Tab-separated table of C-alpha atoms in Angstrom:
chain	number	residue	atom	x	y	z
A	477	MET	CA	-28.764	-23.931	2.833
A	478	THR	CA	-26.030	-22.992	5.285
A	479	ALA	CA	-23.151	-23.648	2.862
A	480	PRO	CA	-24.305	-21.152	0.169
A	481	ILE	CA	-24.715	-18.443	2.837
A	482	ILE	CA	-21.182	-19.050	4.173
A	483	ASN	CA	-19.766	-18.962	0.645
A	484	LEU	CA	-21.562	-15.683	-0.021
A	485	ILE	CA	-20.117	-14.141	3.162
A	486	ILE	CA	-16.591	-15.279	2.185
A	487	LEU	CA	-17.055	-13.840	-1.310
A	488	CYS	CA	-18.072	-10.484	0.165
A	489	PHE	CA	-14.923	-10.372	2.301
A	490	VAL	CA	-12.759	-11.268	-0.732
A	491	ILE	CA	-14.316	-8.520	-2.839
A	492	LYS	CA	-13.958	-5.996	-0.028
A	493	GLY	CA	-10.316	-6.963	0.528
A	494	GLY	CA	-9.562	-6.807	-3.180
A	495	SER	CA	-11.146	-3.363	-3.436
A	496	ALA	CA	-9.057	-2.121	-0.511
A	497	LEU	CA	-5.892	-3.457	-2.154
A	498	TRP	CA	-6.759	-1.844	-5.475
A	499	GLU	CA	-7.120	1.513	-3.705
A	500	GLU	CA	-3.457	1.138	-2.701
A	501	ILE	CA	-2.227	0.433	-6.239
A	502	ALA	CA	-4.678	2.228	-8.528
A	503	GLY	CA	-3.296	5.055	-10.634
A	504	PRO	CA	-2.707	7.662	-11.683
A	505	TYR	CA	0.462	8.083	-9.673
A	506	ASP	CA	3.645	10.142	-9.457
A	507	ILE	CA	7.165	8.676	-9.460
A	508	ARG	CA	9.632	10.871	-7.595
A	509	LEU	CA	13.364	10.250	-7.479
A	510	SER	CA	15.038	10.418	-4.062
A	511	TYR	CA	18.674	9.686	-4.960
A	512	ALA	CA	20.849	7.401	-7.086
A	513	SER	CA	23.965	5.296	-6.518
A	514	ASN	CA	25.917	2.390	-7.959
A	515	CYS	CA	24.869	-1.161	-7.161
A	516	ASP	CA	26.902	-3.408	-4.878
A	517	LYS	CA	28.087	-5.227	-8.034
A	518	ARG	CA	28.646	-2.207	-10.215
A	519	GLY	CA	30.375	-3.556	-13.334
A	520	LYS	CA	33.337	-2.011	-15.152
A	521	ILE	CA	31.551	1.149	-16.346
A	522	ASN	CA	29.406	3.690	-14.524
A	523	LEU	CA	26.365	4.664	-16.580
A	524	PHE	CA	26.604	8.098	-14.964
A	525	GLU	CA	29.898	9.600	-13.777
A	526	PRO	CA	29.798	11.065	-11.210
A	527	MET	CA	26.825	9.248	-9.684
A	528	LYS	CA	25.304	12.342	-8.147
A	529	VAL	CA	22.270	14.462	-8.926
A	530	ARG	CA	21.532	17.947	-7.668
A	531	LYS	CA	18.092	18.862	-6.420
A	532	LEU	CA	16.745	21.815	-8.366
A	533	ASN	CA	13.525	22.191	-6.404
A	534	ARG	CA	11.071	19.982	-4.559
A	535	THR	CA	10.146	17.954	-7.620
A	536	HIS	CA	13.078	18.076	-10.064
A	537	PHE	CA	16.673	16.913	-10.139
A	538	VAL	CA	19.371	18.048	-12.562
A	539	TYR	CA	22.469	16.109	-13.555
A	540	SER	CA	25.870	17.250	-14.772
A	541	GLY	CA	28.422	14.624	-15.788
A	542	ILE	CA	29.131	11.939	-18.361
A	543	LEU	CA	26.593	9.416	-19.651
A	544	ASP	CA	28.206	6.253	-21.057
A	545	THR	CA	26.328	3.137	-22.181
A	546	GLY	CA	29.618	1.236	-21.879
A	547	ALA	CA	28.901	-0.985	-24.901
A	548	PRO	CA	27.154	-0.937	-28.282
A	549	ILE	CA	23.367	-1.125	-28.056
A	550	ASP	CA	22.512	-4.224	-30.054
A	551	ASP	CA	21.098	-7.738	-29.677
A	552	ASN	CA	24.092	-8.771	-27.550
A	553	LEU	CA	23.300	-6.212	-24.867
A	554	LYS	CA	20.603	-7.032	-22.339
A	555	VAL	CA	19.066	-4.916	-19.589
A	556	ARG	CA	17.730	-6.340	-16.365
A	557	ILE	CA	15.341	-4.268	-14.249
A	558	VAL	CA	14.648	-5.259	-10.646
A	559	SER	CA	12.166	-3.026	-8.841
A	560	SER	CA	11.513	-3.561	-5.120
A	561	ASN	CA	8.924	-2.086	-2.779
A	562	LYS	CA	9.884	-1.304	0.824
A	563	GLY	CA	7.751	-3.253	3.275
A	564	THR	CA	6.659	-2.337	6.797
A	565	ASN	CA	9.575	-4.408	8.151
A	566	GLY	CA	12.061	-2.190	6.301
A	567	ARG	CA	12.981	-4.875	3.762
A	568	TYR	CA	12.603	-4.487	0.014
A	569	ASN	CA	10.400	-7.031	-1.764
A	570	ASN	CA	10.708	-7.542	-5.522
A	571	VAL	CA	7.621	-6.548	-7.499
A	572	ILE	CA	9.209	-6.439	-10.982
A	573	ASP	CA	12.109	-8.537	-12.269
A	574	ILE	CA	12.494	-8.538	-16.045
A	575	GLU	CA	15.375	-8.988	-18.482
A	576	MET	CA	15.123	-8.020	-22.129
A	577	LYS	CA	17.344	-7.088	-25.035
A	578	ALA	CA	18.392	-3.465	-24.661
A	579	CYS	CA	16.650	-2.380	-27.865
A	580	GLU	CA	13.364	-4.014	-26.859
A	581	MET	CA	13.585	-2.602	-23.337
A	582	ALA	CA	14.202	0.901	-24.664
A	583	ARG	CA	11.348	0.806	-27.157
A	584	LYS	CA	8.831	-0.608	-24.691
A	585	PHE	CA	9.635	1.345	-21.540
A	586	GLY	CA	12.188	4.106	-22.053
A	587	MET	CA	11.514	6.091	-25.237
A	588	GLU	CA	10.512	9.261	-23.367
A	589	ILE	CA	13.713	9.134	-21.310
A	590	ILE	CA	15.841	8.461	-24.410
A	591	ALA	CA	14.204	11.328	-26.309
A	592	SER	CA	14.971	13.649	-23.388
A	593	ILE	CA	18.634	12.554	-23.347
A	594	PHE	CA	19.060	12.875	-27.116
A	595	ASP	CA	17.471	16.314	-27.071
A	596	HIS	CA	19.809	17.457	-24.309
A	597	CYS	CA	22.861	15.976	-26.085
A	598	ASN	CA	21.871	17.715	-29.348
A	599	GLN	CA	21.320	14.428	-31.109
A	600	THR	CA	19.196	15.065	-34.190
A	601	LEU	CA	18.926	11.368	-35.083
A	602	GLN	CA	16.143	9.266	-33.642
A	603	PHE	CA	16.842	6.211	-31.545
A	604	TYR	CA	17.744	3.155	-33.624
A	605	CYS	CA	19.224	-0.305	-33.122
A	606	PRO	CA	21.905	-1.474	-33.456
A	607	MET	CA	23.738	1.620	-32.211
A	608	GLU	CA	27.371	2.295	-31.382
A	609	ARG	CA	28.465	2.907	-27.808
A	610	PHE	CA	26.875	6.201	-26.797
A	611	THR	CA	28.537	8.826	-24.615
A	612	CYS	CA	27.465	12.363	-23.801
A	613	VAL	CA	28.772	15.162	-21.600
A	614	MET	CA	25.675	16.452	-19.834
A	615	LYS	CA	25.221	19.780	-18.093
A	616	ASN	CA	22.167	20.501	-15.966
A	617	TRP	CA	20.033	17.831	-17.628
A	618	THR	CA	16.619	17.780	-15.990
A	619	VAL	CA	16.413	14.123	-14.968
A	620	ASN	CA	13.590	12.380	-16.808
A	621	TYR	CA	12.379	9.131	-15.270
A	622	ASN	CA	9.024	8.849	-17.032
A	623	PHE	CA	8.865	5.163	-17.901
A	624	ASN	CA	6.301	4.044	-20.481
A	625	ASN	CA	3.862	1.130	-20.257
A	626	VAL	CA	4.376	0.601	-16.514
A	627	PRO	CA	1.330	-1.057	-14.891
A	628	ALA	CA	-0.244	0.120	-11.661
A	629	LEU	CA	2.178	-0.147	-8.750
A	630	PRO	CA	1.669	-0.270	-4.977
A	631	TYR	CA	2.281	3.141	-3.429
A	632	GLY	CA	5.346	3.527	-1.229
A	633	GLU	CA	9.144	3.601	-1.288
A	634	TYR	CA	11.015	1.867	-4.103
A	635	ARG	CA	14.482	0.725	-5.050
A	636	LEU	CA	15.225	0.079	-8.720
A	637	GLU	CA	18.351	-1.569	-10.102
A	638	ALA	CA	19.110	-1.392	-13.830
A	639	SER	CA	21.901	-3.704	-15.023
A	640	ALA	CA	23.473	-3.682	-18.496
A	641	ILE	CA	24.737	-7.159	-19.403
A	642	ARG	CA	26.872	-8.023	-22.425
A	643	MET	CA	26.273	-11.503	-23.842
A	644	HIS	CA	29.281	-13.391	-25.248
A	645	GLU	CA	29.790	-16.824	-26.768
A	646	ASN	CA	28.620	-19.829	-24.770
A	647	ASN	CA	26.133	-17.558	-22.977
A	648	ARG	CA	28.881	-15.913	-20.949
A	649	ARG	CA	27.497	-12.846	-19.225
A	650	GLU	CA	29.542	-9.712	-18.592
A	651	LEU	CA	28.161	-7.058	-16.249
A	652	ILE	CA	28.812	-3.688	-17.925
A	653	SER	CA	27.133	-1.382	-15.415
A	654	CYS	CA	24.523	-1.354	-12.672
A	655	THR	CA	22.681	1.741	-11.495
A	656	ARG	CA	20.550	1.867	-8.367
A	657	MET	CA	17.809	4.451	-7.840
A	658	TYR	CA	15.524	5.144	-4.921
A	659	GLY	CA	12.193	6.893	-5.165
A	660	LEU	CA	8.571	7.240	-4.106
A	661	VAL	CA	5.361	6.209	-5.833
A	662	THR	CA	2.539	8.434	-4.615
A	663	PRO	CA	-0.985	9.282	-5.774
A	664	ILE	CA	-1.203	12.319	-8.007
A	665	ILE	CA	-2.520	15.233	-5.979
A	666	PRO	CA	-4.946	17.234	-8.119
A	667	LYS	CA	-4.036	20.876	-8.500
A	668	PRO	CA	-6.574	23.331	-7.052
A	669	GLN	CA	-8.580	25.056	-9.744
A	670	LYS	CA	-8.329	28.806	-10.009
A	671	LYS	CA	-11.492	30.726	-9.350
A	672	THR	CA	-12.939	32.422	-12.392
A	673	GLN	CA	-14.667	35.772	-12.438
A	674	HIS	CA	-17.931	33.965	-13.161
A	675	SER	CA	-17.622	31.768	-10.068
A	676	ASP	CA	-16.684	34.835	-7.992
A	677	ARG	CA	-19.886	36.595	-9.112
A	678	ILE	CA	-21.961	33.547	-8.155
A	679	THR	CA	-20.280	33.382	-4.741
A	680	ASN	CA	-20.845	37.092	-4.141
A	681	ALA	CA	-24.483	36.836	-5.241
A	682	SER	CA	-25.174	33.872	-2.978
A	683	SER	CA	-23.599	35.685	-0.029
A	684	LEU	CA	-25.920	38.656	-0.608
A	685	ILE	CA	-28.961	36.348	-0.638
A	686	THR	CA	-28.054	34.712	2.665
A	687	GLN	CA	-27.511	38.047	4.429
């Protein structure tokens, strides 16, 4: 009889701990960019040149410079994404590490970002693969970092590295570019609702009753 009771107590603690963890990772959430830089191993091309964004206000960044994919976007171009969460000890721990063909990566995660770039660069064509090397002179582009299909993430500080890798014969890998971004994942703070005239009348009426 004792064993089932002990197992039940353990199960309760597991459920409670799992619920507490889910509260730390449950969405919806905001992703806010802090700043961007090149990786330690940067490759021969900078995706953005210069690697500097200007803060427009508390929530938005704007970028002026040159965007260059550095290579044709086809089945020989891969993208590796490594996303790390900053722990209490100050070290970054990997939570996402994926590598996919550039076309697949774009379609699954980055179509909103690509649409924003094409719109800013006056590109009337939709995204397609394969695609020639793409360059664009950007001026005050409102930085869009709305990734699609991203699962719930632990809240906190993040570092993300995006590497473009060109595949050659005999599986030789050539690093084209590597961009590093820092940001915050925070819960979405609901906006306060504006009072309507109807609610104001109810408030005024209730105040008269209590007087």
